[in-house]
PDB file of C-alpha atoms and ligand atoms in Angstrom:
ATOM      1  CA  UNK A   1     -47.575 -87.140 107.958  1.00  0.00           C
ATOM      2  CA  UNK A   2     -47.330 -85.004 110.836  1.00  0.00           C
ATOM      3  CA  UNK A   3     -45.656 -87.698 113.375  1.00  0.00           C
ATOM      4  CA  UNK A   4     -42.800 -88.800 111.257  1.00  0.00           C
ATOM      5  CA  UNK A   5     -39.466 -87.758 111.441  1.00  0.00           C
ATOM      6  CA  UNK A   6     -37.900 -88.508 107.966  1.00  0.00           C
ATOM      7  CA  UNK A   7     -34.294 -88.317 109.147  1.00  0.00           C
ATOM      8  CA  UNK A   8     -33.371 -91.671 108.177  1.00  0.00           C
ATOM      9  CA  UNK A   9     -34.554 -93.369 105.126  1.00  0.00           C
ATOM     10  CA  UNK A  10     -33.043 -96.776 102.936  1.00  0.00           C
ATOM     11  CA  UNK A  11     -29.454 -96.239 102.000  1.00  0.00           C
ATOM     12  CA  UNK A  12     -30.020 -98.114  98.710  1.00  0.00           C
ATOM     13  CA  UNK A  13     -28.473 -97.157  95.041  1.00  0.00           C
ATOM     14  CA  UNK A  14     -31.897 -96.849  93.449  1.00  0.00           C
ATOM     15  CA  UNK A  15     -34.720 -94.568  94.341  1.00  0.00           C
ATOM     16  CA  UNK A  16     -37.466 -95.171  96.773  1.00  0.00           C
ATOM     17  CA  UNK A  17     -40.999 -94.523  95.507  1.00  0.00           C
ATOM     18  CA  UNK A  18     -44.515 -92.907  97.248  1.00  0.00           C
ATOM     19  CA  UNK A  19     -45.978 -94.601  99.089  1.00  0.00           C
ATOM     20  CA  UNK A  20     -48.965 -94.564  96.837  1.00  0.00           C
ATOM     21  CA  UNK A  21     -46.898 -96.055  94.453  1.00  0.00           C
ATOM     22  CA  UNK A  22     -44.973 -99.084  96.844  1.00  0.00           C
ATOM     23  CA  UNK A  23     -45.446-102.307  97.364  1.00  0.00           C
ATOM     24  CA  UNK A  24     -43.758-102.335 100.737  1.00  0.00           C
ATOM     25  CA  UNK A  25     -43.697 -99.772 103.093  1.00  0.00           C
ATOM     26  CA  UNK A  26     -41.145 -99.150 105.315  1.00  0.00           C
ATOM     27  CA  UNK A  27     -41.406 -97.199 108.959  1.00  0.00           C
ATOM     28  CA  UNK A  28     -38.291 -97.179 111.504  1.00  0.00           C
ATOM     29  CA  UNK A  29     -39.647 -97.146 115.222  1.00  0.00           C
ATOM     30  CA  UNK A  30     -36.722 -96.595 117.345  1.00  0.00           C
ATOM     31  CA  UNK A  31     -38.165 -97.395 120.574  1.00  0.00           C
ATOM     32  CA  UNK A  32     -35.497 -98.304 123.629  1.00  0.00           C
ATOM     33  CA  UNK A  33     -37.837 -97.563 126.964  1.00  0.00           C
ATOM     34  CA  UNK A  34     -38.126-100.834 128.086  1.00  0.00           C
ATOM     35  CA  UNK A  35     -35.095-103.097 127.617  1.00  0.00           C
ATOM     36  CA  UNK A  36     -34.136-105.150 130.384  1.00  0.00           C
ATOM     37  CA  UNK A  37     -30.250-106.257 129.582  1.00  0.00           C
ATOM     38  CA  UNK A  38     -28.817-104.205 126.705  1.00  0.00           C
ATOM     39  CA  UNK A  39     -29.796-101.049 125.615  1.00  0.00           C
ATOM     40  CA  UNK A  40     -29.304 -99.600 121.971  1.00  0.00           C
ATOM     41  CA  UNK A  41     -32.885-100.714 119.907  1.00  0.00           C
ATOM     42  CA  UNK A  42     -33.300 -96.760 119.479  1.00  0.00           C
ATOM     43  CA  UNK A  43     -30.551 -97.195 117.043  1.00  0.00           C
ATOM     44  CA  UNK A  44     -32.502-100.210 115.457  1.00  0.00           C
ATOM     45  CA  UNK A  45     -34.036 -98.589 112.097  1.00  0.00           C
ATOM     46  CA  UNK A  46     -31.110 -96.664 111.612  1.00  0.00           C
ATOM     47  CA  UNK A  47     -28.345 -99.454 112.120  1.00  0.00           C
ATOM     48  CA  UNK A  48     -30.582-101.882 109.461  1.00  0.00           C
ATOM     49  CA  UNK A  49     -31.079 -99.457 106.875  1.00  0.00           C
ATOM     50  CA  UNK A  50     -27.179 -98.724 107.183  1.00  0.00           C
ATOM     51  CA  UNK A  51     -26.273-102.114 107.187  1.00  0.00           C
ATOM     52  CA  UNK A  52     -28.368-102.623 103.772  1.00  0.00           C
ATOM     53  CA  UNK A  53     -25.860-100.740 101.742  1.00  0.00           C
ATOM     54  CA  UNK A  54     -23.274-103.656 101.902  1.00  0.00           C
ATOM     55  CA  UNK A  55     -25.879-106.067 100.296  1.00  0.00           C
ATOM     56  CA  UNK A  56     -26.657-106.466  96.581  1.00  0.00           C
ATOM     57  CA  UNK A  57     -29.688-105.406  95.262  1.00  0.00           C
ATOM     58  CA  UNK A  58     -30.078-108.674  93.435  1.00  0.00           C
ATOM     59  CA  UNK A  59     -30.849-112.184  95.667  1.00  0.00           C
ATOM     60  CA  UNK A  60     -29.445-114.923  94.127  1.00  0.00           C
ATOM     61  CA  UNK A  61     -31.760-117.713  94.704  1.00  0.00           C
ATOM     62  CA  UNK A  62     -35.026-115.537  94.038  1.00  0.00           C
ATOM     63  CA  UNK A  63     -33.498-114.138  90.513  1.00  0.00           C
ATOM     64  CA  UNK A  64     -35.344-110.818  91.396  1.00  0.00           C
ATOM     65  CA  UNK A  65     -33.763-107.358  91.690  1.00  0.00           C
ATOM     66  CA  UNK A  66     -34.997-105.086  94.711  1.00  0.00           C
ATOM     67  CA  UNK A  67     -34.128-101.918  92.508  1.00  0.00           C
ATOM     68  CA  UNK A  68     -36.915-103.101  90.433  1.00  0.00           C
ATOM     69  CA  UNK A  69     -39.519-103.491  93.305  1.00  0.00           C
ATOM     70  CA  UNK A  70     -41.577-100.139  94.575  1.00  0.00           C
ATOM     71  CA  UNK A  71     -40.587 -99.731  97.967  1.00  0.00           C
ATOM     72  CA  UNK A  72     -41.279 -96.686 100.329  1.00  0.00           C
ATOM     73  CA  UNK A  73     -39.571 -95.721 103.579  1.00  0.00           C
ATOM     74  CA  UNK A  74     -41.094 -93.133 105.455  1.00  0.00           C
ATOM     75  CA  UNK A  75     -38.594 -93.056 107.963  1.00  0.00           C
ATOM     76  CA  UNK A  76     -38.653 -93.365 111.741  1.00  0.00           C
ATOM     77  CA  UNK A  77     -41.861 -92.348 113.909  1.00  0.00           C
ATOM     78  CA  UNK A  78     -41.417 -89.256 116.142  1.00  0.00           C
ATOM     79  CA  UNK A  79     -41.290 -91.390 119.733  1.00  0.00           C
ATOM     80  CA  UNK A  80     -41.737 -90.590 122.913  1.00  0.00           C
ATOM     81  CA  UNK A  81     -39.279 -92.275 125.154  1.00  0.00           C
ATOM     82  CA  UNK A  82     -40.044 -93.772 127.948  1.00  0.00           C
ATOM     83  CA  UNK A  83     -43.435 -94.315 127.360  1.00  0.00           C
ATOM     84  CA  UNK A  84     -44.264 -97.383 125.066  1.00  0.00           C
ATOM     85  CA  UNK A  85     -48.068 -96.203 125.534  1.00  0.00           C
ATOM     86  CA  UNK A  86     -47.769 -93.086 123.807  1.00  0.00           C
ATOM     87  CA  UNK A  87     -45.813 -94.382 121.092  1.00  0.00           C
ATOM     88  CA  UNK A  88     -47.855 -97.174 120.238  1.00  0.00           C
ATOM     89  CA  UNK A  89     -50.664 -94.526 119.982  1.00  0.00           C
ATOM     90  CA  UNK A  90     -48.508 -93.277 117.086  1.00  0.00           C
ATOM     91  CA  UNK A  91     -47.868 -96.054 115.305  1.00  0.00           C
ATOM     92  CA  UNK A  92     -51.173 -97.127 115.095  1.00  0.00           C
ATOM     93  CA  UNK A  93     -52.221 -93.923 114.067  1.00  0.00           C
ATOM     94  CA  UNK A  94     -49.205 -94.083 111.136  1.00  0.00           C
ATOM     95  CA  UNK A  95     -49.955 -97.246 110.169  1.00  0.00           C
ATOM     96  CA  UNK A  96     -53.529 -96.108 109.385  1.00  0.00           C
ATOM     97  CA  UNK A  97     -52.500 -93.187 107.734  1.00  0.00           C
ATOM     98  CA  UNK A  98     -50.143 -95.464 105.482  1.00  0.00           C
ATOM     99  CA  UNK A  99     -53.029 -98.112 104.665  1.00  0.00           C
ATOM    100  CA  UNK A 100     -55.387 -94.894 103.704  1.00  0.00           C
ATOM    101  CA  UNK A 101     -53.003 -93.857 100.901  1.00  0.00           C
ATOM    102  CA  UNK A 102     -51.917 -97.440 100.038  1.00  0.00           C
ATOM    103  CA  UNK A 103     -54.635-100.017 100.897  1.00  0.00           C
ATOM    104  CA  UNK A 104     -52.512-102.504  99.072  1.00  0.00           C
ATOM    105  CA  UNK A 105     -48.974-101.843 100.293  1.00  0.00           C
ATOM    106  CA  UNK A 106     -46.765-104.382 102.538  1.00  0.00           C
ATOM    107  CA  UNK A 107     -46.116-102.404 105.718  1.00  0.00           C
ATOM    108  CA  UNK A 108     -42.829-103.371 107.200  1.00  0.00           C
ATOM    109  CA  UNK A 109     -42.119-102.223 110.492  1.00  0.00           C
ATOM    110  CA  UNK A 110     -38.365-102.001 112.184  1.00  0.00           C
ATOM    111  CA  UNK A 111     -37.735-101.798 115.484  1.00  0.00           C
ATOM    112  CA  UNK A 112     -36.764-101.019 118.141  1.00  0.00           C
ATOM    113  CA  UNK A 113     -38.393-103.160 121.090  1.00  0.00           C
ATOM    114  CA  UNK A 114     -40.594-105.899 120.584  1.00  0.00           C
ATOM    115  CA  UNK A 115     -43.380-103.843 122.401  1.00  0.00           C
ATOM    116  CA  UNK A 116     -43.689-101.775 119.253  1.00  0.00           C
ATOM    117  CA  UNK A 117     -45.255-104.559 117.469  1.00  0.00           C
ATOM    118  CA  UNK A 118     -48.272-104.082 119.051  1.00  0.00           C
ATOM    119  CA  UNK A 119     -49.078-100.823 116.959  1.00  0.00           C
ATOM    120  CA  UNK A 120     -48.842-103.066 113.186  1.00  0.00           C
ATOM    121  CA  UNK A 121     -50.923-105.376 114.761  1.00  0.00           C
ATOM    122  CA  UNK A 122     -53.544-103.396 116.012  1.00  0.00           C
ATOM    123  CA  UNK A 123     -53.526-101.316 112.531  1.00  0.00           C
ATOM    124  CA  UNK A 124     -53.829-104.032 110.418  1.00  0.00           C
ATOM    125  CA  UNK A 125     -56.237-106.788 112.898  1.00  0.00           C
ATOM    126  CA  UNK A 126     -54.937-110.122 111.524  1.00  0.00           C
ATOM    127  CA  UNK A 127     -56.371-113.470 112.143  1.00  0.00           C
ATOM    128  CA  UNK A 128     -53.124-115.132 112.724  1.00  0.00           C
ATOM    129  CA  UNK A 129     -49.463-113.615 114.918  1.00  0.00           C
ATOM    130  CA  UNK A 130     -46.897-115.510 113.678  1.00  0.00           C
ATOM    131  CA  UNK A 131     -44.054-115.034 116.133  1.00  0.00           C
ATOM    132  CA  UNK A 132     -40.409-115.789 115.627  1.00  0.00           C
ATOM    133  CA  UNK A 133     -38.445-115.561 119.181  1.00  0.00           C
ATOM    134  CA  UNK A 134     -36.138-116.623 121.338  1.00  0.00           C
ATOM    135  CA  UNK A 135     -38.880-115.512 123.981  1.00  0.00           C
ATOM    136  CA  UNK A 136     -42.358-116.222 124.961  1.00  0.00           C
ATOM    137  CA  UNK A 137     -43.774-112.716 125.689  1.00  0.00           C
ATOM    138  CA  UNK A 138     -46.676-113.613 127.272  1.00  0.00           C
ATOM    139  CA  UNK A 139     -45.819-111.784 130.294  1.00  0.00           C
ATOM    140  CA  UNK A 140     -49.465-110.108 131.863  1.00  0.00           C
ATOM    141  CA  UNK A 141     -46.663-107.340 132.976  1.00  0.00           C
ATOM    142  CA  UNK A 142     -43.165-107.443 133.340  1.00  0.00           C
ATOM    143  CA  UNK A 143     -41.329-104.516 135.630  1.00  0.00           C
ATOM    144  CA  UNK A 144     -44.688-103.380 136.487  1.00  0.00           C
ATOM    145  CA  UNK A 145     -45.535-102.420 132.659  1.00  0.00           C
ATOM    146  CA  UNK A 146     -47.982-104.465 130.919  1.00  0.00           C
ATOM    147  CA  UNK A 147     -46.193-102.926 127.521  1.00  0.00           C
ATOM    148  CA  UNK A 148     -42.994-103.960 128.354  1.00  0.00           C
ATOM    149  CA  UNK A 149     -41.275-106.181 125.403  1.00  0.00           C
ATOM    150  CA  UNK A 150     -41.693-108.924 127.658  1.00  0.00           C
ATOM    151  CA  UNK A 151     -45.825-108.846 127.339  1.00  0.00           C
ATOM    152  CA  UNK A 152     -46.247-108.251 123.807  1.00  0.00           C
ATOM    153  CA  UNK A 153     -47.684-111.357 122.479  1.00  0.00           C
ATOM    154  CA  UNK A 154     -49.865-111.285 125.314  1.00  0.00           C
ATOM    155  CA  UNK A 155     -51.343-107.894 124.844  1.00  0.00           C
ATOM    156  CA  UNK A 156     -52.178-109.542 120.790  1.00  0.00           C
ATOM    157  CA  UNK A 157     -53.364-112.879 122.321  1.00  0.00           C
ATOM    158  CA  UNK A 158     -56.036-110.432 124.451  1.00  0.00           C
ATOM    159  CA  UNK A 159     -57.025-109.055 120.890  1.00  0.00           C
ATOM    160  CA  UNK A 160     -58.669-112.216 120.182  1.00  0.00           C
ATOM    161  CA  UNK A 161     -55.529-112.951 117.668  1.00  0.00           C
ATOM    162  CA  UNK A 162     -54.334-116.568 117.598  1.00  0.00           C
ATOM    163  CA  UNK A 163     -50.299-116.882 117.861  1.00  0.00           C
ATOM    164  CA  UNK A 164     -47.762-119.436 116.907  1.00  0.00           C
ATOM    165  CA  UNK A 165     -44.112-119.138 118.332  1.00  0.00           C
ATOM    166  CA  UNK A 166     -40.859-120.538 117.172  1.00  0.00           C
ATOM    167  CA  UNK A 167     -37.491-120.554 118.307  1.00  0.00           C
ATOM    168  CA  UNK A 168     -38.450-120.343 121.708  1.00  0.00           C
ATOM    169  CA  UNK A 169     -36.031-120.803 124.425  1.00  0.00           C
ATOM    170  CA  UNK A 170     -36.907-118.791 127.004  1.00  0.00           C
ATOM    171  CA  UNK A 171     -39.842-118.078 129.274  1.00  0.00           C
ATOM    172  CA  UNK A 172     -41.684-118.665 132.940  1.00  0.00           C
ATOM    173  CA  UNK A 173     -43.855-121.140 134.076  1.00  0.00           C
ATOM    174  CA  UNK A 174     -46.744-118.561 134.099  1.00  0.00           C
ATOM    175  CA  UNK A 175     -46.356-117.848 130.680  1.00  0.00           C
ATOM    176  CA  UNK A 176     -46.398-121.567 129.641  1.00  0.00           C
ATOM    177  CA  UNK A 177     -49.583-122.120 131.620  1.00  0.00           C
ATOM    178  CA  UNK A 178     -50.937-119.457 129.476  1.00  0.00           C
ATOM    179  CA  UNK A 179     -50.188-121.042 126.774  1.00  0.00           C
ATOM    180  CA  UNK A 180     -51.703-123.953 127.803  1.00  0.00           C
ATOM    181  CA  UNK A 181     -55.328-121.811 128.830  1.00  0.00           C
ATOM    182  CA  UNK A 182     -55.145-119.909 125.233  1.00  0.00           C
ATOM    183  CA  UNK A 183     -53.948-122.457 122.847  1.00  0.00           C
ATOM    184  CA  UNK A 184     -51.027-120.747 122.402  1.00  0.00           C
ATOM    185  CA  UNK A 185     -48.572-122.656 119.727  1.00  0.00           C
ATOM    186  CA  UNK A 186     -45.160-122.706 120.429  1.00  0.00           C
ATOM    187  CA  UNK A 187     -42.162-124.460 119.448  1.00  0.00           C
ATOM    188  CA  UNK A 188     -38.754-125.410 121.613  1.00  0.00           C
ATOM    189  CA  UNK A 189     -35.899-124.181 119.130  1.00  0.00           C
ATOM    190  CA  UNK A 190     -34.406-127.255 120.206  1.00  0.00           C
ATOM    191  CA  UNK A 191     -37.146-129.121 118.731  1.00  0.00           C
ATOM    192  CA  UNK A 192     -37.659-126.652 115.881  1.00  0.00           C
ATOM    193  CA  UNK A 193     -37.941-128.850 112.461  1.00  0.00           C
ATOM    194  CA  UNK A 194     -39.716-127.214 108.963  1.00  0.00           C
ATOM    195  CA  UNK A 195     -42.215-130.365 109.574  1.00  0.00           C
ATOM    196  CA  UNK A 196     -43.422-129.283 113.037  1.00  0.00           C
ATOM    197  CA  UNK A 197     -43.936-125.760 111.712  1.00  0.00           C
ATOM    198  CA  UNK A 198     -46.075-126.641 108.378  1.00  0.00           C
ATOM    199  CA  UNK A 199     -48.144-129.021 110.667  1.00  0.00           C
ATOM    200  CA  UNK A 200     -48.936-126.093 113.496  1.00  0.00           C
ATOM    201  CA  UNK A 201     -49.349-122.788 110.691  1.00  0.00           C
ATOM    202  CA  UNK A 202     -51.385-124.775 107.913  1.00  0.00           C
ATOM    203  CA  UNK A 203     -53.962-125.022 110.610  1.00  0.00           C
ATOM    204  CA  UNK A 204     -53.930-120.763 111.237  1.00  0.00           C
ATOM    205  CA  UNK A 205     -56.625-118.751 109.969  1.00  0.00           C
ATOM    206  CA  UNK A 206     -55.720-116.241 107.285  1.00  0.00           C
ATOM    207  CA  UNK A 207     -55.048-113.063 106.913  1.00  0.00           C
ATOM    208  CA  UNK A 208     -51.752-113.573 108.770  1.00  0.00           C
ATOM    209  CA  UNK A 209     -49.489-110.773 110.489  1.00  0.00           C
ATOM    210  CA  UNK A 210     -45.512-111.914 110.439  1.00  0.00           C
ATOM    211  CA  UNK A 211     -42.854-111.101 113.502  1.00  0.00           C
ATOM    212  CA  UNK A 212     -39.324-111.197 113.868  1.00  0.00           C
ATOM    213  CA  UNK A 213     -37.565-110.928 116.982  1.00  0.00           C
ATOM    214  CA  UNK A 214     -33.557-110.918 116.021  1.00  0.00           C
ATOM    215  CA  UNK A 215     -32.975-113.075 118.991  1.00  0.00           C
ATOM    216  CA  UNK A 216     -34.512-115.682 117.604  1.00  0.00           C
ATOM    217  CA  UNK A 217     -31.164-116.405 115.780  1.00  0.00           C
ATOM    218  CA  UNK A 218     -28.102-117.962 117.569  1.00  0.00           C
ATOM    219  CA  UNK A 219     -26.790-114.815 119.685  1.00  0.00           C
ATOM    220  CA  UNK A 220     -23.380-115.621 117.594  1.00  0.00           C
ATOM    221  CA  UNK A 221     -25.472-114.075 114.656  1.00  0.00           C
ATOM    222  CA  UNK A 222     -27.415-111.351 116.572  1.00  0.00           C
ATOM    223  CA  UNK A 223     -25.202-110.174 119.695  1.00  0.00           C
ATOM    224  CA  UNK A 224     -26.435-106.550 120.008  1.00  0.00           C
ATOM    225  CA  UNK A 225     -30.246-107.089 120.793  1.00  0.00           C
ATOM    226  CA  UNK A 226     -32.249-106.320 124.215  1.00  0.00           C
ATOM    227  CA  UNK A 227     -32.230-110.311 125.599  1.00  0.00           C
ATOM    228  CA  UNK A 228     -29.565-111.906 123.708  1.00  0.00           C
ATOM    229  CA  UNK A 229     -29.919-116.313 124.453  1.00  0.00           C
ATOM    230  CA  UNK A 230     -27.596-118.959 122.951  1.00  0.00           C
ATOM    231  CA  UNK A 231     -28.608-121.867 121.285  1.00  0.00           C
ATOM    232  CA  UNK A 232     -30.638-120.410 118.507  1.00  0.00           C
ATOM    233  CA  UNK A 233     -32.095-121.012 114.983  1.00  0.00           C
ATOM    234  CA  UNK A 234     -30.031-120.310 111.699  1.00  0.00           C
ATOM    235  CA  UNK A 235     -30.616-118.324 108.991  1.00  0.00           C
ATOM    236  CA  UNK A 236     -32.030-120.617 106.171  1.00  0.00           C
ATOM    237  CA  UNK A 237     -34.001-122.432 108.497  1.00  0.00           C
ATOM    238  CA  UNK A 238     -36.042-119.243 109.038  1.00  0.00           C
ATOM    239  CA  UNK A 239     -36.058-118.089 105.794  1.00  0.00           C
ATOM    240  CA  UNK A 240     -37.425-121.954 104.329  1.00  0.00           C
ATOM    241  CA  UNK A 241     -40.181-121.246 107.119  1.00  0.00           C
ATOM    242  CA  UNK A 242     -40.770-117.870 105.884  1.00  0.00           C
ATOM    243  CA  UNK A 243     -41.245-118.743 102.025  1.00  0.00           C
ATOM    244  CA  UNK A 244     -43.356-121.525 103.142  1.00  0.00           C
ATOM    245  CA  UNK A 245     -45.527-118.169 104.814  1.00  0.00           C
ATOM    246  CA  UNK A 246     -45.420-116.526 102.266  1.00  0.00           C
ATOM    247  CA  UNK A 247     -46.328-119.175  99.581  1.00  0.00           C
ATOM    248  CA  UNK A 248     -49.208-120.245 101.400  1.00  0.00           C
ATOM    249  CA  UNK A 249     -50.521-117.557 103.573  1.00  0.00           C
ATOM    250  CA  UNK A 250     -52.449-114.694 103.118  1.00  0.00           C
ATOM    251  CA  UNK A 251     -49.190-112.112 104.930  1.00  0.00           C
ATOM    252  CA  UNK A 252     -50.605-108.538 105.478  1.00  0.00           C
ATOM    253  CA  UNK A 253     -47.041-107.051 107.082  1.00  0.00           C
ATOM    254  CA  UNK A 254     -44.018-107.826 109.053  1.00  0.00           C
ATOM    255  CA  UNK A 255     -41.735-106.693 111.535  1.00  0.00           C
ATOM    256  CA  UNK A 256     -38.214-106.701 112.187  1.00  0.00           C
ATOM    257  CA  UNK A 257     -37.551-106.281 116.051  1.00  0.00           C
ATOM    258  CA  UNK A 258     -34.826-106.084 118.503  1.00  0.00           C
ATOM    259  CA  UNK A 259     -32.274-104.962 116.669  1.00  0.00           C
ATOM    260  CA  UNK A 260     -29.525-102.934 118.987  1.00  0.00           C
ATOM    261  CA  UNK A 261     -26.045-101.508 119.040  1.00  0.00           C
ATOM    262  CA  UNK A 262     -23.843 -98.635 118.799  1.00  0.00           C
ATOM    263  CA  UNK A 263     -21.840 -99.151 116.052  1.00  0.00           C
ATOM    264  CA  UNK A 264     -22.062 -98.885 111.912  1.00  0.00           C
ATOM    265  CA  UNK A 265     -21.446-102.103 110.823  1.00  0.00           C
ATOM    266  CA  UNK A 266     -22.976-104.426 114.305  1.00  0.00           C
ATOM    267  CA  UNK A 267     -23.264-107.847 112.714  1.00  0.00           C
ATOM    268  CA  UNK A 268     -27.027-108.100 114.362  1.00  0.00           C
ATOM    269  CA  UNK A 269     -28.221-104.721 112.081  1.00  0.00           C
ATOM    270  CA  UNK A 270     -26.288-107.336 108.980  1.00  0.00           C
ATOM    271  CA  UNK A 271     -28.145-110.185 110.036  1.00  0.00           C
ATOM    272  CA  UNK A 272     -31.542-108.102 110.056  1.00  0.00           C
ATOM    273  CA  UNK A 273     -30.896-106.475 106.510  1.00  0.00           C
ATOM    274  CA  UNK A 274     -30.369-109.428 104.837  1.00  0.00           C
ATOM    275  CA  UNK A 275     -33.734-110.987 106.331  1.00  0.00           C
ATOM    276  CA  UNK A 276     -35.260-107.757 104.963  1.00  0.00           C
ATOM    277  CA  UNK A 277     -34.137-108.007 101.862  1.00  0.00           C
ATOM    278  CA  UNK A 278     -34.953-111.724 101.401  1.00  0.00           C
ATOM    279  CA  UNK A 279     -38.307-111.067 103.112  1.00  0.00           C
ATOM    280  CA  UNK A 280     -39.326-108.012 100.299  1.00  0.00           C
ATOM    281  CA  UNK A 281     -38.196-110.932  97.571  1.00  0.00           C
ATOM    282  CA  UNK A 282     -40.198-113.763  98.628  1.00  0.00           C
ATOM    283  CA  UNK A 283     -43.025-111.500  99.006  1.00  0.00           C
ATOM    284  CA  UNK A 284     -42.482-109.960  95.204  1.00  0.00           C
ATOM    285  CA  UNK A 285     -42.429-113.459  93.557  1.00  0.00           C
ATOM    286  CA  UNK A 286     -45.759-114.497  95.270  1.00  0.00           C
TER     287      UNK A 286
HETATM  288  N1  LIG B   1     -39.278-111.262 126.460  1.00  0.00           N
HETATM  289  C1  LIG B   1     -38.144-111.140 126.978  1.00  0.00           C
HETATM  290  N2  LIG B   1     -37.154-110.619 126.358  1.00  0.00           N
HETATM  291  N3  LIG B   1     -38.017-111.555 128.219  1.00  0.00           N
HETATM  292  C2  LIG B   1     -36.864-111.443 128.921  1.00  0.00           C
HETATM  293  C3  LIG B   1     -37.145-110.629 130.085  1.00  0.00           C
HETATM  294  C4  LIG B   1     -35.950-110.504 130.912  1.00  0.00           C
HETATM  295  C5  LIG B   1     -35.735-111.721 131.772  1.00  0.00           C
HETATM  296  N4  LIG B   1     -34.691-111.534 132.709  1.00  0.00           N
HETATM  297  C6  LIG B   1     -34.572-112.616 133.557  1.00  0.00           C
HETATM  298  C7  LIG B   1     -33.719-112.272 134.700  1.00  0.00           C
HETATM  299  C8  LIG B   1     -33.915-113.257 135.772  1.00  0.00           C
HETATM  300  N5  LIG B   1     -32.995-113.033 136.821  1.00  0.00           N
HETATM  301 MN1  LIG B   2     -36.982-112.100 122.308  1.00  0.00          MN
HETATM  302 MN1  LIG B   3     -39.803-110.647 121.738  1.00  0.00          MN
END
C-alpha cells in the first residue's frame, strides 16, 4: 500500500499475520495538526504499541490468548501535517484498500487526534457512532477549521450517522443546542450509570462504528492527551459498556484516539494498550 509507512508495527512476542489472514487490523495515524492544549498525539500509535509490550498476552477474565488471535498492523499512514484534510483523504483511501483485501477484518484505528476518526467512519458508513469522550465535538468549526478535533462528531452527525456520547464533561451551549436539533444522545459522566447506557444504545440501529477518546477516563489515568478534564470515567466501567457493545451490536471497527506524550512508558499510551487489548478479546469471544 503505497501511503503507509510501516515504521512502527505491534511490539508483541508472537507474530502478526496478513492482513488477508487477520481478524483485526491495525493502522497508526499519528496526526498532531490541530491540538489546542497539549501537543504530542503524533507520537500516539507509536507510544500504544510500545506500551503493549508490558502487558500479557493472555486476559484474565476473557480466558483467551491474543497470540492465538490473527491480528495485522500495517503501521502508521504517511500524514501530512498540518492539514487534517489531506490526511483524512488517506485514511479513507487505506481503509478501503484494507476492507478490499479483508472484507471481514476488524479495522482498528489509533490515533492521533480525534479528527482522524472521520476517515474509519467514512470507509466503513455505519448506522450508529458510538462516542466515548470527555468532549462533545460537535463544534460546526473550531479555530476556523471545520476538521479540527473539536468538530468531529459533527462532521459524522452531517453523514446522516446517528451518535451516542458518554463521559461527557465538556462542551458549549451551541453544541448542546445541536444536540437538541439532531437527537444527539449524550450522557453527563457525572450521571454516567451501565443502566442509562443499555437504555440509550439498545435503541441504535446496527451496523455500529465504536470511538474512544482517552480523555474520556479520569485525567489521573490519561494525563498526556490533547484536552485533558478531571472528573472522569474508570476503566471497568467502560469496558462493562463495551462488552455490552460488543455482545449485542453488530461493531464494524474502533478507534483509539488522543493518545499523547513524549515519553516510553506515559501512563495514558498504558491506559490505551490495555483497552486495546481487552477490546481485540471481547471482540474474539463474540
Ligand atoms: N473537543 C475538544 N477537545 N474541545 C476542546 C476544545 C478546546 C477548548 N478550549 C477552551 C478554552 C476556553 N478558554
Ligand atoms: Mn475529548
Ligand atoms: Mn474527542
Amino acid at each position: 500500500m503505497e501511503l503507509l509507512y510501516t515504521y512502527e508495527t505491534l511490539k508483541l512476542e508472537f507474530p502478526m499475520t496478513e492482513i488477508e489472514k487477520a481478524d483485526f487490523v491495525i493502522l497508526g495515524i499519528p496526526f498532531d495538526g490541530t491540538t489546542s492544549y497539549k501537543p504530542g498525539t503524533r507520537f500516539g500509535p507509536t507510544l500504544i504499541r510500545q506500551a503493549t509490550l508490558n502487558l500479557e498476552s493472555y486476559i484474565l477474565d476473557y480466558d483467551i490468548d491474543l497470540a492465538e488471535v490473527r491480528i495485522a498492523d500495517v503501521g502508521d499512514l504517511a500524514i501530512v501535517a498540518g492539514n487534517p484534510v489531506e490526511t483524512i483523504k488517506r485514511g479513507i483511501k487505506t481503509i478501503e484498500e484494507i476492507r478490499k483485501l479483508n472484507p471481514k477484518a476488524i479495522p482498528i484505528v489509533l490515533g492521533g487526534e480525534h479528527s482522524m476518526t472521520y476517515a474509519p467512519v467514512k470507509a466503513l458508513m455505519p448506522k450508529s457512532y458510538i462516542v466515548f469522550d470527555a468532549h462533545l465535538d460537535l463544534r460546526e468549526q473550531y479555530e476556523e477549521n471545520p476538521w479540527n478535533h473539536a468538530c468531529v462528531a459533527r462532521r459524522i452527525s452531517e453523514l446522516g450517522i446517528e451518535i451516542a456520547e458518554f463521559g461527557i464533561r465538556s462542551g458549549t451551549k451551541e453544541e448542546v443546542k445541536y444536540t437538541k436539533e439532531r437527537g444527539i444522545h449524550w450522557v453527563h459522566a457525572r450521571h454516567y450509570s451501565f443502566e442509562r447506557f443499555k437504555e440509550i444504545v439498545r435503541e441504535l440501529p446496527d451496523p455500529i462504528y465504536i470511538s474512544i477518546d482517552i480523555d474520556v477516563f479520569d485525567l489521573s489515568m490519561v494525563p498526556s492527551t490533547g484536552t485533558p478534564e478531571a472528573g472522569g470515567l474508570g476503566f471497568w466501567e467502560v469496558v462493562e459498556a463495551l462488552e455490552w457493545l460488543v455482545r449485542n451490536k453488530e461493531v464494524v471497527g474502533f478507534d483509539i484516539m488522543e493518545v499523547a506524550g513524549m515519553e516510553l512508558g506515559d501512563v495514558t499510551a498504558l491506559t490505551a494498550a490495555k483497552l486495546l487489548f481487552y477490546l481485540m478479546g471481547m471482540i474474539s469471544m463474540r
